[in-house]
Short mmCIF file of C-alpha atoms in Angstrom, two decimals:
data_model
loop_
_atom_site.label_atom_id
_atom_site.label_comp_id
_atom_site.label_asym_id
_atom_site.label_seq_id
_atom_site.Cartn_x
_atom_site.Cartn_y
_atom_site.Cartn_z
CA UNK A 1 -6.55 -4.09 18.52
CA UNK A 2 -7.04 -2.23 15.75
CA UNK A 3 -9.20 -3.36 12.80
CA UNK A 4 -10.34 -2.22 9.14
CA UNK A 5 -13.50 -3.02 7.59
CA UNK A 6 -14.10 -2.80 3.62
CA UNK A 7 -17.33 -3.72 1.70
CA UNK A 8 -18.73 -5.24 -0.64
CA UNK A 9 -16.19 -7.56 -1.40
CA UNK A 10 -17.12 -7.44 -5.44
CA UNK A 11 -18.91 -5.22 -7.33
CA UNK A 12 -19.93 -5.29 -10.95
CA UNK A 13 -21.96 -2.21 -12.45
CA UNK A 14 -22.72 -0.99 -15.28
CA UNK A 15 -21.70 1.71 -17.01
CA UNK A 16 -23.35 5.45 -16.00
CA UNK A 17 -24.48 3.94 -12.59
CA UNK A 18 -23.48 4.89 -9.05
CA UNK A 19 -20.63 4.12 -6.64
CA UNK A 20 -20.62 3.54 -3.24
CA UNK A 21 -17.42 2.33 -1.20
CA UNK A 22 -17.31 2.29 2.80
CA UNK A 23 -14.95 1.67 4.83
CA UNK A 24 -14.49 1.62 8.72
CA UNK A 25 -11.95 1.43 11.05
CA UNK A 26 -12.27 -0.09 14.72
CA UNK A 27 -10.24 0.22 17.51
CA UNK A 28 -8.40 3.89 16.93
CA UNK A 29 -9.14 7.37 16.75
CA UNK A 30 -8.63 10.00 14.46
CA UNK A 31 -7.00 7.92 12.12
CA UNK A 32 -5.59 9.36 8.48
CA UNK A 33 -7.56 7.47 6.18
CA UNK A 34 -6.66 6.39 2.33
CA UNK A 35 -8.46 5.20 -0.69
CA UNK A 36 -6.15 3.65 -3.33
CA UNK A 37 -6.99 2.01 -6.45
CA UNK A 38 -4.46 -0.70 -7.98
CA UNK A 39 -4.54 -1.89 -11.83
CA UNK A 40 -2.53 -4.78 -13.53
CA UNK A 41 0.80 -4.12 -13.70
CA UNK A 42 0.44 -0.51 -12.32
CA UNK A 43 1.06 -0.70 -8.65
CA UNK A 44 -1.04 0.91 -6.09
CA UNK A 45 -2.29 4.73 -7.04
CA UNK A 46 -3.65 6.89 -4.40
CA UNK A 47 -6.67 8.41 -5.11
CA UNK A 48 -8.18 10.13 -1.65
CA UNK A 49 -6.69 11.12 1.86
CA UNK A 50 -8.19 12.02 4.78
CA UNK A 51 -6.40 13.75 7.83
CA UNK A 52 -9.82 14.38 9.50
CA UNK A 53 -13.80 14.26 9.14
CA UNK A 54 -14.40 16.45 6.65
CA UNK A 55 -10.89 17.12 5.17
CA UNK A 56 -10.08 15.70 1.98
CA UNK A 57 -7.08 15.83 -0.54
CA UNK A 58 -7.18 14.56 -3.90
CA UNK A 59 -4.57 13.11 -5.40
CA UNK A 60 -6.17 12.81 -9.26
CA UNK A 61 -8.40 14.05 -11.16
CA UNK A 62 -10.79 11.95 -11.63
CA UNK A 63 -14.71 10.68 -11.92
CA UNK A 64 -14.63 9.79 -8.00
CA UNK A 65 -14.77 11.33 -5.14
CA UNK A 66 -14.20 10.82 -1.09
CA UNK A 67 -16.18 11.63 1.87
CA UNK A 68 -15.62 11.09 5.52
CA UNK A 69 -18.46 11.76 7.20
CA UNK A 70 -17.35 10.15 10.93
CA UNK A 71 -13.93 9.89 12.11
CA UNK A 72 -13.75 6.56 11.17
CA UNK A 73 -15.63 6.39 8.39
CA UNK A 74 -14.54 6.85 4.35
CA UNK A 75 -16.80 6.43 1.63
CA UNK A 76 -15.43 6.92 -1.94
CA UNK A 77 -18.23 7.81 -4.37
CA UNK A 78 -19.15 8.15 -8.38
CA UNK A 79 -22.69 9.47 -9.72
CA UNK A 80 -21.66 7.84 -12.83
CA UNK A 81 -19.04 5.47 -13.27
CA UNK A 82 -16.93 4.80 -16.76
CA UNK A 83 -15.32 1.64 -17.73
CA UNK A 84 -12.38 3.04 -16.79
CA UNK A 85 -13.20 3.19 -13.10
CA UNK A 86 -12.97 -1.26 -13.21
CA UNK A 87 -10.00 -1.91 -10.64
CA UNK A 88 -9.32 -3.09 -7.00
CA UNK A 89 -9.84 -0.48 -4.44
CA UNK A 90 -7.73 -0.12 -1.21
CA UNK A 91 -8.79 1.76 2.25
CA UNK A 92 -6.11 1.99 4.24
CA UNK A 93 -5.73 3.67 7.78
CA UNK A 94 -2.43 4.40 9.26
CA UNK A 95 -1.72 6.48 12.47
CA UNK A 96 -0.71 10.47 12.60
CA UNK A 97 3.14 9.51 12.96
CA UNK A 98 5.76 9.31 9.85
CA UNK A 99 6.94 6.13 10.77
CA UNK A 100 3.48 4.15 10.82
CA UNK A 101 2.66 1.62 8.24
CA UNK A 102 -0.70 1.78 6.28
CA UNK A 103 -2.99 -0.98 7.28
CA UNK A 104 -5.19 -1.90 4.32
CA UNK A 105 -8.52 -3.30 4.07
CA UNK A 106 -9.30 -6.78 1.93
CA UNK A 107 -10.32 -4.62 -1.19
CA UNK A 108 -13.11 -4.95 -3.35
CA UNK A 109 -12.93 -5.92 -7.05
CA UNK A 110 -15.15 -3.24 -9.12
CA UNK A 111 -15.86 -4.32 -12.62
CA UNK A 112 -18.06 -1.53 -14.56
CA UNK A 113 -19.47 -3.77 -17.72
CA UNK B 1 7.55 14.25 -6.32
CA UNK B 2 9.15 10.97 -4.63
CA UNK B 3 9.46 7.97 -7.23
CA UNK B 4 9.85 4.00 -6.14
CA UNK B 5 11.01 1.62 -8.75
CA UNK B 6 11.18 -1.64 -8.68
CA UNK B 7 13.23 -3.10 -11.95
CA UNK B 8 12.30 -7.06 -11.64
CA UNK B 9 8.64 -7.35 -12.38
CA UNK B 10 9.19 -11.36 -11.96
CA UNK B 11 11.25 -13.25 -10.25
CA UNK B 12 11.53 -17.01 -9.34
CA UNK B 13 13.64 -19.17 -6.48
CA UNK B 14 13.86 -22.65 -5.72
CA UNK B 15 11.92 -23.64 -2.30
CA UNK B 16 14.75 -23.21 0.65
CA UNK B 17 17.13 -21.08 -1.10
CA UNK B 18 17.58 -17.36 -1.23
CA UNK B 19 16.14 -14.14 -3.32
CA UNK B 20 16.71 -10.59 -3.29
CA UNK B 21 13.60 -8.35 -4.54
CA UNK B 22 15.23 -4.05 -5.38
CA UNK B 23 14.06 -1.38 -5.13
CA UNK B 24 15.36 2.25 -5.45
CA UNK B 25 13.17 5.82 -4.83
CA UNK B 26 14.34 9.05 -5.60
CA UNK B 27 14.11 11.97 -2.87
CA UNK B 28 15.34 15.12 -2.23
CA UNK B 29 14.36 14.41 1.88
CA UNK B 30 16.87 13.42 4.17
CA UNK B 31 14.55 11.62 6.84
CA UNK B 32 12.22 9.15 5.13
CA UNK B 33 11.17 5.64 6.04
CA UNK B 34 10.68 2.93 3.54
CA UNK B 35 8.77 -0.56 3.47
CA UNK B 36 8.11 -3.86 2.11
CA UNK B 37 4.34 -5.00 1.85
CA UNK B 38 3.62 -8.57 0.68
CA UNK B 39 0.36 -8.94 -1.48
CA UNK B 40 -0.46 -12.60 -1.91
CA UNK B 41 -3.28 -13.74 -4.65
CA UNK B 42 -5.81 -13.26 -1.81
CA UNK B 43 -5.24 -9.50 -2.69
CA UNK B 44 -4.53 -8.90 1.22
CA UNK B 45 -1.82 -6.25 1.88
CA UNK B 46 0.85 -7.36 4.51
CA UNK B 47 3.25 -5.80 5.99
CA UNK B 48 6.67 -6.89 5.82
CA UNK B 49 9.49 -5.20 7.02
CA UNK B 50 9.93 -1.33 7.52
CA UNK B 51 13.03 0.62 7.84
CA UNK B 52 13.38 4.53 9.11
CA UNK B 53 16.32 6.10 7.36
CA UNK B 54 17.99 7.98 10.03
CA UNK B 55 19.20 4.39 11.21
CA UNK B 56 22.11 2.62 9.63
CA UNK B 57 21.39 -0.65 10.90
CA UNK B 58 19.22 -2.58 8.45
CA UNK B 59 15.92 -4.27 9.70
CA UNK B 60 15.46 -7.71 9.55
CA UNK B 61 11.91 -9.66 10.70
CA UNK B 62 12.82 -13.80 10.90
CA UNK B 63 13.53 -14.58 7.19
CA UNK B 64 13.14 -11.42 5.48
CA UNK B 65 16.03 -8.73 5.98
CA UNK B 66 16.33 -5.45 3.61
CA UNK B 67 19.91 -3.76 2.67
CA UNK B 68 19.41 -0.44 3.10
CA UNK B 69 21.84 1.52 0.86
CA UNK B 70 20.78 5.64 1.67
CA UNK B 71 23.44 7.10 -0.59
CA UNK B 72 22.38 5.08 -3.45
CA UNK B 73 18.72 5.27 -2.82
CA UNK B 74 18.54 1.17 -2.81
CA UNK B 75 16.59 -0.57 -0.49
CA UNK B 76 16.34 -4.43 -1.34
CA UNK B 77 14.64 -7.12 0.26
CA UNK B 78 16.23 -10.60 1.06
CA UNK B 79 14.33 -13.66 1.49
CA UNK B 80 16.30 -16.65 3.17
CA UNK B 81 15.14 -20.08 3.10
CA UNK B 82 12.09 -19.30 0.46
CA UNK B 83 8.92 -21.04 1.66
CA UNK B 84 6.16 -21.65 -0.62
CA UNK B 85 3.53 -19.00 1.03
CA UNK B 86 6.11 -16.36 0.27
CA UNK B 87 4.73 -16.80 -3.48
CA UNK B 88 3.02 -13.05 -3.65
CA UNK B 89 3.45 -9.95 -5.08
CA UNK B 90 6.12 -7.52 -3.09
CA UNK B 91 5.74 -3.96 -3.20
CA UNK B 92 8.56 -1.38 -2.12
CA UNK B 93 7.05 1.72 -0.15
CA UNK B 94 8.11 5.29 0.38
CA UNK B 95 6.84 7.89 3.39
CA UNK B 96 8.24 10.89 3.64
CA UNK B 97 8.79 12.24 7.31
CA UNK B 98 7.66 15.18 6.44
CA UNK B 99 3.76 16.24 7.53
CA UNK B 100 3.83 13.48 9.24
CA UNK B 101 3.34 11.57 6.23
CA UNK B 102 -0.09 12.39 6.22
CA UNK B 103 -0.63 12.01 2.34
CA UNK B 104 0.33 8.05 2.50
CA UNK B 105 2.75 5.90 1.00
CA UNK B 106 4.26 5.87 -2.67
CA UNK B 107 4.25 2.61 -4.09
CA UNK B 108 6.28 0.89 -6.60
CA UNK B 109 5.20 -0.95 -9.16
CA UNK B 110 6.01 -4.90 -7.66
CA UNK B 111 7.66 -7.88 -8.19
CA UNK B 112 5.93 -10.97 -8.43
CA UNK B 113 7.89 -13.70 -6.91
CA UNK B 114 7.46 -17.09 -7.98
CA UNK B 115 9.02 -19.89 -5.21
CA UNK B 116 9.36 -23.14 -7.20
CA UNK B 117 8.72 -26.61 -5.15
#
């Protein structure tokens, strides 16, 4: 069976520092892969997709970025990070067919201080 | 751009009865699918219940069932005989079929859904 790996769990750093997200999916190949970040009361926004390694679409502009160095590998990235960047992040990997669900990851909780 | 709103950011049901979550998106596709994820306050995203527009027939998964209403862009969720772990966060989903809905789902906003013991 399929499975989706995201880590760390929590993060908390400060302002101006780095960001690194991974994420890993088991059990499938060539899967489209998603980052999404969700805020308080603002549903889930997607930031990054990924139809293959290499091939990335942004959604927003923003201070991140996405990488996907293996097939099933995603990495979203800052160099510097603003306060505005605090939020739950979401990978998500769903199959190349319309009809297929996303299947998230547990998140991680990102607090820039 | 597709939209998905959901108008009831709260709502609450006694344990055992029955609640009904909406949602409506706007589209200008004609072959979409739609779903329910349920978020509970371990963050986790679950999915629900998912529905592919081409078919009249509305899904239904044990307790939860959806009323899928195409010409009015509704798709609601119905929760019989409310259990306490359905307490969670519901979000209403959008995919076009288009691209193969390669650039994900759009979300709505959610409802949090309070069951009362």
């Amino acid at each position: 069976s399929q499975t989706i790996h995201q880590w760390p769990a929590t993060l908390v750093q400060p302002v101006g520092s780095p960001l690194s997200l991974e994420c890993t999916v088991e059990g499938t190949s060539n899967p489209n892969l998603y980052w999404y970040r969700q805020a308080a009361g603002r549903g889930l926004q997607l930031l990054f997709y990924s139809i293959g390694i290499d091939q990335i679409s942004s959604e927003v502009p923003q201070n991140l970025s996405a990488s996907r160095p293996q097939d099933r590998q995603f990495i979203l990235s800052s160099k510097k990070l603003l306060l505005s960047d605090s939020g739950f992040y979401l990978c998500a990997w769903k199959a190349g067919f319309s009809n297929s669900p996303l299947h998230f990851g547990n998140g991680t909780r990102l607090t820039v201080t | 751009a597709q939209t998905v709103t959901q108008s009831q950011p709260e709502m609450s049901v006694q344990e055992a009865e029955t609640v009904t979550l909406s949602c409506t998106y706007d589209t200008s596709e004609s072959d979409y699918y739609l779903f329910w994820y349920k978020q509970p306050p371990s963050r986790q995203m679950i999915l629900v219940i998912r529905q592919e527009a081409y078919k009249q027939q509305n899904a239904t998964e044990n307790r939860f069932s959806v009323n899928f209403q195409k010409a009015a862009k509704s798709f609601s969720l119905k929760i019989s005989d409310s259990q306490l772990g359905d307490a969670a966060m519901y979000f209403c989903a959008y995919s076009p079929d288009s691209g193969g809905g390669a650039d994900g789902l759009t979300f709505g906003k959610g409802t949090h859904l309070i069951i009362q013991p």
